[in-house]
Backbone as numpy.savetxt, mean C-alpha at the origin, in Angstrom:
# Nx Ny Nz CAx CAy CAz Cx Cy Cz
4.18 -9.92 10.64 3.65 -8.56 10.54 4.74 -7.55 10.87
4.93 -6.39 9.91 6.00 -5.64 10.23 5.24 -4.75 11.07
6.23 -3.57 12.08 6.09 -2.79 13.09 6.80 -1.68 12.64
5.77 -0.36 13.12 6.28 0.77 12.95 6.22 1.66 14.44
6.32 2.75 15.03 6.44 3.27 16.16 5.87 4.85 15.37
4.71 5.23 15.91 4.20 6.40 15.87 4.31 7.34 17.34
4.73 8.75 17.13 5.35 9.18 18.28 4.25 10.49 18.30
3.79 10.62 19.48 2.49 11.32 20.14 3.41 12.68 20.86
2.67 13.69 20.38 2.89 14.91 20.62 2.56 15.09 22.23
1.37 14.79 22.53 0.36 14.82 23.70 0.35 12.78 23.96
0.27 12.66 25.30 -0.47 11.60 25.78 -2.01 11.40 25.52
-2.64 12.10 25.59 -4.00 11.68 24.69 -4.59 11.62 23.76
-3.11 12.14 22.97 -3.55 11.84 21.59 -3.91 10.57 21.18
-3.51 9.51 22.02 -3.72 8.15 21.77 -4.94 7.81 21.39
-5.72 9.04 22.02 -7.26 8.60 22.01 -8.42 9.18 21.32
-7.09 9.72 19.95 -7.72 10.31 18.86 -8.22 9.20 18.07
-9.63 9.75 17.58 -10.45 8.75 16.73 -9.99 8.62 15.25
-9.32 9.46 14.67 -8.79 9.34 13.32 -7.52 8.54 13.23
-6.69 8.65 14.36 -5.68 7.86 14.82 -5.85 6.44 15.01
-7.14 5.86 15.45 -7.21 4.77 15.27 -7.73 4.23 14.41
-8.48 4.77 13.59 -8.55 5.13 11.90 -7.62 4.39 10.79
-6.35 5.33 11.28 -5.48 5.04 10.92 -4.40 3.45 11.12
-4.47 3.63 12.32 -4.16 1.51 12.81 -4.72 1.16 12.59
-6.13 0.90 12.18 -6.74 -0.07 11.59 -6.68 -0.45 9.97
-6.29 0.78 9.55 -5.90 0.65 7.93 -4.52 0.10 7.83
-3.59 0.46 8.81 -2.15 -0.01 8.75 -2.41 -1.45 9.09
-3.12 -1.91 10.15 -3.28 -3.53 10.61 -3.67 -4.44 9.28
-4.94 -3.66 8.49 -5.53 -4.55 7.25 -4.11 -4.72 6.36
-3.04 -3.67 6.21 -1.98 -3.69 5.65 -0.60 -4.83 5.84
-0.82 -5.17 6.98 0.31 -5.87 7.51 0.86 -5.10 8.30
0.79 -4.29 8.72 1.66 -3.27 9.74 1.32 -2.93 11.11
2.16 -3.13 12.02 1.03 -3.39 13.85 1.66 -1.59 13.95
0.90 -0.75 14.94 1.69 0.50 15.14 1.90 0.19 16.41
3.14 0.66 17.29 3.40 0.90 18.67 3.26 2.34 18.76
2.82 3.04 19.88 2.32 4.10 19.85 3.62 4.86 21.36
3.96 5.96 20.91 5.09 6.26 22.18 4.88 7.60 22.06
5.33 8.26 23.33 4.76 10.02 23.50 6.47 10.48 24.16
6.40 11.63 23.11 7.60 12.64 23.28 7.42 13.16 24.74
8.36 13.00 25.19 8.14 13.45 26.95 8.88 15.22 26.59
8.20 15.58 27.46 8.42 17.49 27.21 10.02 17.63 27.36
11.11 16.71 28.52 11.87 17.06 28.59 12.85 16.71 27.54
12.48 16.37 26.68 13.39 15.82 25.75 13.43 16.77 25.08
14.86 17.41 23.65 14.58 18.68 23.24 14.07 17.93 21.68
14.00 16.65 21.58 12.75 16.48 20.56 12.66 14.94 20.23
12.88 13.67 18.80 12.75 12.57 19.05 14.11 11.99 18.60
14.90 13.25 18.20 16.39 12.73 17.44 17.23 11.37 18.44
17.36 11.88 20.11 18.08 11.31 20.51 16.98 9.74 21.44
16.05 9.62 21.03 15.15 8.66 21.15 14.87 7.66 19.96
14.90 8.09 19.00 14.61 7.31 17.66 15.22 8.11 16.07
16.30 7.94 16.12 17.17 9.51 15.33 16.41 8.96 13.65
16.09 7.70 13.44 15.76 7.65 11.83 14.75 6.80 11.62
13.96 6.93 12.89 13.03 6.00 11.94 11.59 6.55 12.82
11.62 7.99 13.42 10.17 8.46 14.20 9.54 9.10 13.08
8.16 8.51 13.16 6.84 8.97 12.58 5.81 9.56 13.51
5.79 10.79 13.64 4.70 11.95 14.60 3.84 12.20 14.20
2.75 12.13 15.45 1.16 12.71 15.09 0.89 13.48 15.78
0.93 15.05 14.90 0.53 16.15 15.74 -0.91 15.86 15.40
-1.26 16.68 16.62 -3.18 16.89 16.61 -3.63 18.28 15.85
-2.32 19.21 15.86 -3.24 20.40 15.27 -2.17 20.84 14.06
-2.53 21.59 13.26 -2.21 22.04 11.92 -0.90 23.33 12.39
-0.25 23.08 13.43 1.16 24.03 13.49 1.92 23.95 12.62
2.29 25.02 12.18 3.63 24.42 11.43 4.82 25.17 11.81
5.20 25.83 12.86 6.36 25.76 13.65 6.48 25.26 14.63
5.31 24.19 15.24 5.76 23.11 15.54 6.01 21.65 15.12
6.00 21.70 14.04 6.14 20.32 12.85 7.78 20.93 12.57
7.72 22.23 12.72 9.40 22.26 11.88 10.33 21.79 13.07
10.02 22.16 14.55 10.40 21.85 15.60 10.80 20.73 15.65
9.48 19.44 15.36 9.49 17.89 15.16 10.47 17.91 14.03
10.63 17.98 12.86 11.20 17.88 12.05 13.15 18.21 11.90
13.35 19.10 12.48 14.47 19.67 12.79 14.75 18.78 13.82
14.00 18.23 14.81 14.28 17.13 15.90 15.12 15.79 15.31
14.54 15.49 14.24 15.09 14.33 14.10 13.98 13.27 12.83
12.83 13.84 12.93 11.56 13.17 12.47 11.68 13.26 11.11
11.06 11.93 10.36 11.14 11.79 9.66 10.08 12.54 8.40
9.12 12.03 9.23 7.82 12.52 8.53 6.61 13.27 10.01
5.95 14.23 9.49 5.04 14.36 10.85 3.31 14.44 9.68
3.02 13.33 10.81 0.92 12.93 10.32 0.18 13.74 11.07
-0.79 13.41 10.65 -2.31 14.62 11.87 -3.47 14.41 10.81
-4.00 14.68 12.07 -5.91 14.73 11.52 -6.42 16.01 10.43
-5.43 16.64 10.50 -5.29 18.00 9.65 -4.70 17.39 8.37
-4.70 16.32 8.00 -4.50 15.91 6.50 -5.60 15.08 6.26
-5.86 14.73 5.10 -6.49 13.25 4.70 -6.26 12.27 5.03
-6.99 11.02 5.41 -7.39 9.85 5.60 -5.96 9.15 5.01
-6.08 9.51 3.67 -5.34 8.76 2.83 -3.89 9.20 2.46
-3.79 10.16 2.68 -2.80 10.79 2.96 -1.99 10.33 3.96
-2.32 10.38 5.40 -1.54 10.13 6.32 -1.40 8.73 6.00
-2.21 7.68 6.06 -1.68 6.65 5.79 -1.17 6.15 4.23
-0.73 6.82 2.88 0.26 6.38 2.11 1.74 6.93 3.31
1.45 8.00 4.15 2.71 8.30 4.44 3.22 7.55 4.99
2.54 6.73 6.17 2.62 6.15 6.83 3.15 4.38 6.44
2.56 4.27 5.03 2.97 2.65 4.63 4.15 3.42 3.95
4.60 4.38 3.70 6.16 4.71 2.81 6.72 4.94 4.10
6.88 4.94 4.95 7.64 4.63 6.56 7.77 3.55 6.36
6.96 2.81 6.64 7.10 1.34 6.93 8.00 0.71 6.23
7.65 1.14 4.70 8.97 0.16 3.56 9.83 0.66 3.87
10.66 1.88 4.81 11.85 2.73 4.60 12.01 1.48 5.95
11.49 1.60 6.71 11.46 1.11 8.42 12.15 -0.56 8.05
11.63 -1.26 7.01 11.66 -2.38 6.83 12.92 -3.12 5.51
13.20 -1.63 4.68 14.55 -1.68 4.15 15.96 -1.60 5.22
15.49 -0.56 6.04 16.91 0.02 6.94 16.90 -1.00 8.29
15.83 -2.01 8.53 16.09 -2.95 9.49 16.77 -4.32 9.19
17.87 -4.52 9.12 18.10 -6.10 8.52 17.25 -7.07 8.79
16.75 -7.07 10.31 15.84 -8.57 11.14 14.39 -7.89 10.68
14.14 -6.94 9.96 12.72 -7.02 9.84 12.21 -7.22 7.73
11.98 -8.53 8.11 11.84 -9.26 6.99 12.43 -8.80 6.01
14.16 -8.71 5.37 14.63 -8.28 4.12 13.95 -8.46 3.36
13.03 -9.79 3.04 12.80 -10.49 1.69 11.51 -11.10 2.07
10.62 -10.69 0.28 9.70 -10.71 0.47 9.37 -11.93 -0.69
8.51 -13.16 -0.29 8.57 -13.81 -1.20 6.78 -14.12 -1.13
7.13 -14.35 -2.76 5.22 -14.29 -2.98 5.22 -15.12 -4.04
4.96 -16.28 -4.15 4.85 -17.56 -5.33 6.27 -17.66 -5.78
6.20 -17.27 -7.46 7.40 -17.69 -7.79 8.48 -16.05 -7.52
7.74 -15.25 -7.04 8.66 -13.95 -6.43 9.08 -14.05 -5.99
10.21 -12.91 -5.56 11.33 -13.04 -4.54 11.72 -11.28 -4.54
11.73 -10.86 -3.57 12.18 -9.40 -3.46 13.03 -8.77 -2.24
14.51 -8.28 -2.23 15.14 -8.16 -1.65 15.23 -6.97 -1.17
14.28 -6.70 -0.34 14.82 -5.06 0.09 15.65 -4.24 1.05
16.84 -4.99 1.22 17.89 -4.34 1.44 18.85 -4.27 0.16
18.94 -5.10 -0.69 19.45 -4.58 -2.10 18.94 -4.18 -3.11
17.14 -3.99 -3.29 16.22 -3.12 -3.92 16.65 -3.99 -4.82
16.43 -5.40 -5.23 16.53 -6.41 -6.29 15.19 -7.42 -6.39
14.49 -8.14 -7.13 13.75 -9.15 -7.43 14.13 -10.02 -8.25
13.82 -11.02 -8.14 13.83 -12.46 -9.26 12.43 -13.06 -9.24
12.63 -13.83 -10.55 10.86 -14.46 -10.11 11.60 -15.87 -11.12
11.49 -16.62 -10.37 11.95 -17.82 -10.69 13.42 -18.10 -10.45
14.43 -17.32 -10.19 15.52 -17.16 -9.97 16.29 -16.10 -10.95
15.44 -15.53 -11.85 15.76 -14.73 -12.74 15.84 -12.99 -12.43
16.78 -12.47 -12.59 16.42 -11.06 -12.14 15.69 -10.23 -13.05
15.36 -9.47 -12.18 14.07 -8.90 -13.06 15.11 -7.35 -13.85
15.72 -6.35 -12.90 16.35 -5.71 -13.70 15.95 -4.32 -13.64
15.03 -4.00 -11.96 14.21 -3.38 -12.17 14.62 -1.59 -11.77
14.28 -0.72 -11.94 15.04 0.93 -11.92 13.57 1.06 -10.42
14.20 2.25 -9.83 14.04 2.46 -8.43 12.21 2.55 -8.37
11.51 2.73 -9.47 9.70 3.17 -9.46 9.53 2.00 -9.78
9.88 1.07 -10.59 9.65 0.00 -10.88 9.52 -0.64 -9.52
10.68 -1.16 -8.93 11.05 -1.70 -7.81 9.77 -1.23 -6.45
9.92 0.15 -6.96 8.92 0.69 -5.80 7.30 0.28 -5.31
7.08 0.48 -7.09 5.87 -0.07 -7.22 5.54 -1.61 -7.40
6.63 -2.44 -7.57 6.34 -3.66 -7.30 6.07 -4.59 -5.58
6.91 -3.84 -4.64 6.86 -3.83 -3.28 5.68 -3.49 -3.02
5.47 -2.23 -3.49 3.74 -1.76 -3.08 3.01 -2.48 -2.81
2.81 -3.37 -4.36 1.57 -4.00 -5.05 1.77 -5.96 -4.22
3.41 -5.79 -3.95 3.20 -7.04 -3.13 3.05 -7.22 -1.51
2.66 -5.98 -1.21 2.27 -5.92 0.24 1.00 -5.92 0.32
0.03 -6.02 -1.07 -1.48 -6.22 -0.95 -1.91 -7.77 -1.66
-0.89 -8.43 -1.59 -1.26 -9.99 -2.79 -2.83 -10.22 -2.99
-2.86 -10.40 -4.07 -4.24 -10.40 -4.36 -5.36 -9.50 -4.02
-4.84 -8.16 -3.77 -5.96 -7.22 -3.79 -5.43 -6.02 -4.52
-6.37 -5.75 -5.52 -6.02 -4.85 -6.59 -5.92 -3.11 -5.69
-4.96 -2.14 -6.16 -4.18 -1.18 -5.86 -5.27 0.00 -6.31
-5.78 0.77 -6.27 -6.27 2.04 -7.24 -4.76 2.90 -7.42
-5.63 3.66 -8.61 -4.31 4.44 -9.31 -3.84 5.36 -8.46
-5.04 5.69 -7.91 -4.92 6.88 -6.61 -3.98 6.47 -5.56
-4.23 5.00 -4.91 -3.30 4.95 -3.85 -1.97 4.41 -4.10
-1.51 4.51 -5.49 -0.45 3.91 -6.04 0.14 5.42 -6.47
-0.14 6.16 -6.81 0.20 7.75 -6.68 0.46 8.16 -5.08
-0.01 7.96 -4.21 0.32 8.14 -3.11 1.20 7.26 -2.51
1.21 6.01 -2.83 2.34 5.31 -1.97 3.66 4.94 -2.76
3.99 5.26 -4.22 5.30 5.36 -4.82 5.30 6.49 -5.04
4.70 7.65 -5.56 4.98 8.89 -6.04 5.03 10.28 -5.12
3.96 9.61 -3.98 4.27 10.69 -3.17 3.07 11.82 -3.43
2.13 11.47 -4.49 1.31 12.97 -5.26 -0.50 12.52 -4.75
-0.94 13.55 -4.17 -1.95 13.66 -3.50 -2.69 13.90 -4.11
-2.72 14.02 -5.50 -3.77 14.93 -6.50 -3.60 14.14 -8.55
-4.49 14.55 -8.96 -4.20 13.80 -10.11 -3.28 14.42 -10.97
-2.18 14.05 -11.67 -1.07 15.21 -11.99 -1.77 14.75 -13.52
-2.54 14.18 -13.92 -2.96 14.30 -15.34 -2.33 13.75 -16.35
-1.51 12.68 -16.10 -0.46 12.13 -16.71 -0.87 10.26 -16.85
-0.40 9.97 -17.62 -0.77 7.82 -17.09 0.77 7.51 -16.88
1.33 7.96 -15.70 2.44 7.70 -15.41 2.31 6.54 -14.80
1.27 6.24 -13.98 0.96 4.44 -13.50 1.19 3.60 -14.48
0.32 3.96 -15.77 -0.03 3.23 -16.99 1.35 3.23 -17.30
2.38 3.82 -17.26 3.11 3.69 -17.99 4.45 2.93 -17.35
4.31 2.88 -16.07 5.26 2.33 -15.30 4.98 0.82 -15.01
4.01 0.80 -14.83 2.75 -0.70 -14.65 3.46 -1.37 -16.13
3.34 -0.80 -17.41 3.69 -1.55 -18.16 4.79 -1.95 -17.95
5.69 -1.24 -17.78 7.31 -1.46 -17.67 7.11 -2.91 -16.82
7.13 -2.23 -15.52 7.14 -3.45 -14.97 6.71 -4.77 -15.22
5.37 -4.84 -15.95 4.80 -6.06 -16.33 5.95 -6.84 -17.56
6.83 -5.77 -18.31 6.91 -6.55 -19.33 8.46 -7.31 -18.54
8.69 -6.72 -17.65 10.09 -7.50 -16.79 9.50 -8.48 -16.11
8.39 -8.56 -15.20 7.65 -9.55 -14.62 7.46 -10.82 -15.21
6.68 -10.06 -15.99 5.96 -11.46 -16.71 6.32 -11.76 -18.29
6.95 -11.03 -18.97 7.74 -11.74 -20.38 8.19 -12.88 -20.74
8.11 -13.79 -21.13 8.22 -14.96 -20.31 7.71 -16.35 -19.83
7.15 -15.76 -19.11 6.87 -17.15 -18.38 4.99 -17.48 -18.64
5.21 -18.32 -18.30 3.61 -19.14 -18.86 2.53 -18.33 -18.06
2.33 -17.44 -17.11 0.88 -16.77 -16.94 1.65 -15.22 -16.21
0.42 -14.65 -15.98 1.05 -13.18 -15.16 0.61 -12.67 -14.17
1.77 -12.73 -13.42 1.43 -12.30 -11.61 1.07 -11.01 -11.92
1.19 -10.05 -12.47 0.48 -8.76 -12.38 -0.76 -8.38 -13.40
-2.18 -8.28 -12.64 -3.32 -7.94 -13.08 -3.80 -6.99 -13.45
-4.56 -6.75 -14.47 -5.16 -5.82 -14.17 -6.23 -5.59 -13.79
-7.16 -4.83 -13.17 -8.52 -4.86 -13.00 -9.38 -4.11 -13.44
-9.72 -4.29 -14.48 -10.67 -3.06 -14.89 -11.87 -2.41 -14.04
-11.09 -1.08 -14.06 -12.58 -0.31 -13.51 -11.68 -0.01 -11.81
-10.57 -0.69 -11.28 -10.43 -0.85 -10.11 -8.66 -0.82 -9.98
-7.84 -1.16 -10.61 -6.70 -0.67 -10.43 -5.87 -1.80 -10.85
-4.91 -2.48 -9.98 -4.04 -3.36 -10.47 -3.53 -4.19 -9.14
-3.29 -5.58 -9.76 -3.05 -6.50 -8.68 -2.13 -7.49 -8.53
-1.20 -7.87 -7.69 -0.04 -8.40 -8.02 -0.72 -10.00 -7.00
-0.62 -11.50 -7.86 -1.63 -12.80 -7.76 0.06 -13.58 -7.49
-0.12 -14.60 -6.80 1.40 -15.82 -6.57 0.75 -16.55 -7.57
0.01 -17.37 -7.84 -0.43 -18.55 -8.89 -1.35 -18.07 -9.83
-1.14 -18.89 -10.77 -2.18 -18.55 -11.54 -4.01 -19.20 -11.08
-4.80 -18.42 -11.65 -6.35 -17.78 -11.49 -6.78 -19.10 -11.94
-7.56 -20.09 -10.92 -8.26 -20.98 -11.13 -9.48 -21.13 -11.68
-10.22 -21.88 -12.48 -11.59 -21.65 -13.07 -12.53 -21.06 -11.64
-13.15 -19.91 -12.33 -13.98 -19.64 -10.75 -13.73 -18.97 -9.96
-12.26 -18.66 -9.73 -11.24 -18.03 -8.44 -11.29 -16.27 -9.24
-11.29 -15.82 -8.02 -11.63 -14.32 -7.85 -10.11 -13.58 -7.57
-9.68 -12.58 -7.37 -9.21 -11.55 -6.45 -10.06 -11.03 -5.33
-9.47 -10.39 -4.43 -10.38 -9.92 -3.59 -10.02 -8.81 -3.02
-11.40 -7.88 -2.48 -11.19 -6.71 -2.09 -10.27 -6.46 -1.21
-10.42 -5.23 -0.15 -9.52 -4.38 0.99 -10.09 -5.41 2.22
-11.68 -5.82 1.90 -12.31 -6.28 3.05 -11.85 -8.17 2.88
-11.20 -8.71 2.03 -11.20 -9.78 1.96 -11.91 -10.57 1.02
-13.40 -9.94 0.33 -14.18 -10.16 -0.45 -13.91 -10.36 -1.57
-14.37 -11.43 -2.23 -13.76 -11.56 -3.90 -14.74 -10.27 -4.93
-13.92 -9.79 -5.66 -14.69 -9.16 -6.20 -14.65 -9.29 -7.76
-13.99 -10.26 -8.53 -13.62 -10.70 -9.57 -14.39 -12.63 -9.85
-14.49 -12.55 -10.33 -14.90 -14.16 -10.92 -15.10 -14.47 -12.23
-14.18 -15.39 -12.71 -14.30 -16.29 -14.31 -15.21 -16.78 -14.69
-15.94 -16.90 -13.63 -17.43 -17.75 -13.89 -18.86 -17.12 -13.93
-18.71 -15.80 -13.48 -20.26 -15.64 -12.90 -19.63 -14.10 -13.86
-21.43 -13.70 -13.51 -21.61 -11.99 -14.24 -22.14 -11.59 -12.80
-21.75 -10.12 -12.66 -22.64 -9.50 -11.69 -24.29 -8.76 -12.08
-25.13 -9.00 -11.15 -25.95 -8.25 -11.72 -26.57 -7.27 -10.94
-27.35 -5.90 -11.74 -27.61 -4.82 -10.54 -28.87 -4.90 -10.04
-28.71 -5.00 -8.22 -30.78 -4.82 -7.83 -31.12 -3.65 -8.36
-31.82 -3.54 -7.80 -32.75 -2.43 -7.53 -32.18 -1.24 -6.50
-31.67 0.21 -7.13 -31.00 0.94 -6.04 -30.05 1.24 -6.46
-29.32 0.45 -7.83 -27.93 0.70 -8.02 -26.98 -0.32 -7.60
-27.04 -1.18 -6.21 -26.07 -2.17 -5.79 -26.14 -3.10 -6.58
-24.77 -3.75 -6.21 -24.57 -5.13 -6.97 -25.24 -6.34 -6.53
-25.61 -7.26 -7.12 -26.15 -8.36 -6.24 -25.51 -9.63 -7.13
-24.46 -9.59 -6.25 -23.47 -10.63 -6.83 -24.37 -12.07 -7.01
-24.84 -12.63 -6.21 -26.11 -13.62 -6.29 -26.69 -13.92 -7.15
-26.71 -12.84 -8.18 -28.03 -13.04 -9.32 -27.00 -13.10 -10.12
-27.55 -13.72 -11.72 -26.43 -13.58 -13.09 -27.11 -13.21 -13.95
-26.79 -12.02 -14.59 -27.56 -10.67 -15.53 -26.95 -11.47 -16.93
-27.82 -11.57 -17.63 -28.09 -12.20 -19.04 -26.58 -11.53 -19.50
-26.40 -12.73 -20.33 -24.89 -11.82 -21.08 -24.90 -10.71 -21.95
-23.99 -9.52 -21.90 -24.22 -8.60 -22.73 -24.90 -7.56 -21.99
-25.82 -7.54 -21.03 -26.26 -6.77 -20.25 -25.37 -6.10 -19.66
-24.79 -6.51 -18.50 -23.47 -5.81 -17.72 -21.95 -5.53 -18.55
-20.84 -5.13 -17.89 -19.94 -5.02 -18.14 -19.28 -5.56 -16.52
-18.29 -6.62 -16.59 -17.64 -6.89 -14.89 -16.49 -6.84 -15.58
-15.76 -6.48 -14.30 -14.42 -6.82 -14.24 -13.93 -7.51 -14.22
-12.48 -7.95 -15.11 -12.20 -8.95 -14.69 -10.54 -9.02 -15.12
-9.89 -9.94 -14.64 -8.51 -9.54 -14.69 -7.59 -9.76 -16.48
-6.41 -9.67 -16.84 -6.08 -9.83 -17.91 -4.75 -9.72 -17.84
């Protein structure tokens, strides 16, 4: 599990509820947070952590974020943003945290993958893939969730940086790229798609029956079964709705 260090404006900020919000979405991620508080006498976090502090102010200042920032900080979070927001910022720390550390896992290997991120390179079988810096970006992304499909939304936020829909299929269009370096090739394809739900990067190929699975661990894909809807609108994975009735997802 990689480690990041979030740096507290206040000592009780620790015991902000959105803050732990937030570690718990970074934990489902792979990422543990250590939590450390700027002591007043310091004149900020430069000479404590000069390149790699991530701050959580509690309130919406912004001449004191420039303060933090001019300190040394990399990025500054708060409850005064979105949910989702603070944490894409927060997992684009982490990959910076986990490129610029040599001992914290260079290389990331996932079936027949292989990804080097201190030289921003991949192979998948021993072959290089060849890949330009969004490519690369978004392939790291998608392999820090194995087997759980990405939305477009949080794939805009954690390679692009864009909080809002810029109206473009720049995913669509990068997703392809990448797929056709990935998987061109070779006998099945580590990158999925999911209809209705986003995209998913798999180590082996999809067994008769075998699912992907959600954020929660849950499969939410299957070769075998149809979903069908109760009563209410929910799914009731349990039941199997005559063919032609539904539409499920499923990967390709």
């Amino acid at each position: 599990m990689q480690r990041i260090e979030i740096w507290l404006c206040h000592h009780d900020d620790a015991r902000d509820r959105r803050l732990a919000i937030l570690m718990r979405a970074l934990r489902r991620a792979n990422v543990a947070v250590h939590l450390r508080t700027i002591r007043p006498k310091h004149a900020g976090v430069a000479s404590r952590s000069p390149d790699n502090a991530l701050c959580w102010q509690r309130r919406d200042d912004v001449r004191a974020r420039i303060r933090i920032l001019a300190a040394g900080a990399v990025d500054v979070i708060g409850p005064w943003m979105s949910e989702i927001e603070a944490l894409a910022r927060s997992l684009r720390h982490a990959r910076a945290v986990a490129v610029a550390t040599p001992f914290a896992r260079p290389r990331v290997r996932l079936g027949e993958l292989e990804i080097d991120l201190m030289q921003r390179e991949a192979w998948r079988l021993g072959r290089p893939l060849g890949l330009v810096q969004r490519e690369f970006e978004l392939l790291h992304c998608l392999a820090l969730h194995p087997g759980r499909p990405q939305t477009r939304e949080a794939l805009l936020w954690s390679v692009w940086g864009v909080g809002f829909d810029p109206g473009t299929n720049v995913v669509q269009v990068h997703v392809s790229r990448l797929r056709a370096k990935l998987d061109r090739d070779f006998d099945w394809q580590m990158l999925r798609t999911v209809r209705g739900v986003g995209y998913a990067l798999v180590a082996r190929p999809r067994a008769p029956g075998a699912g992907l699975t959600g954020a929660a661990g849950m499969p939410i894909l299957s070769g075998a079964s149809r979903l069908a809807v109760a009563p209410g609108g929910h799914f009731a994975p349990d039941r199997l709705a005559p063919r032609g009735e539904t539409r499920h997802a499923h990967a390709r």
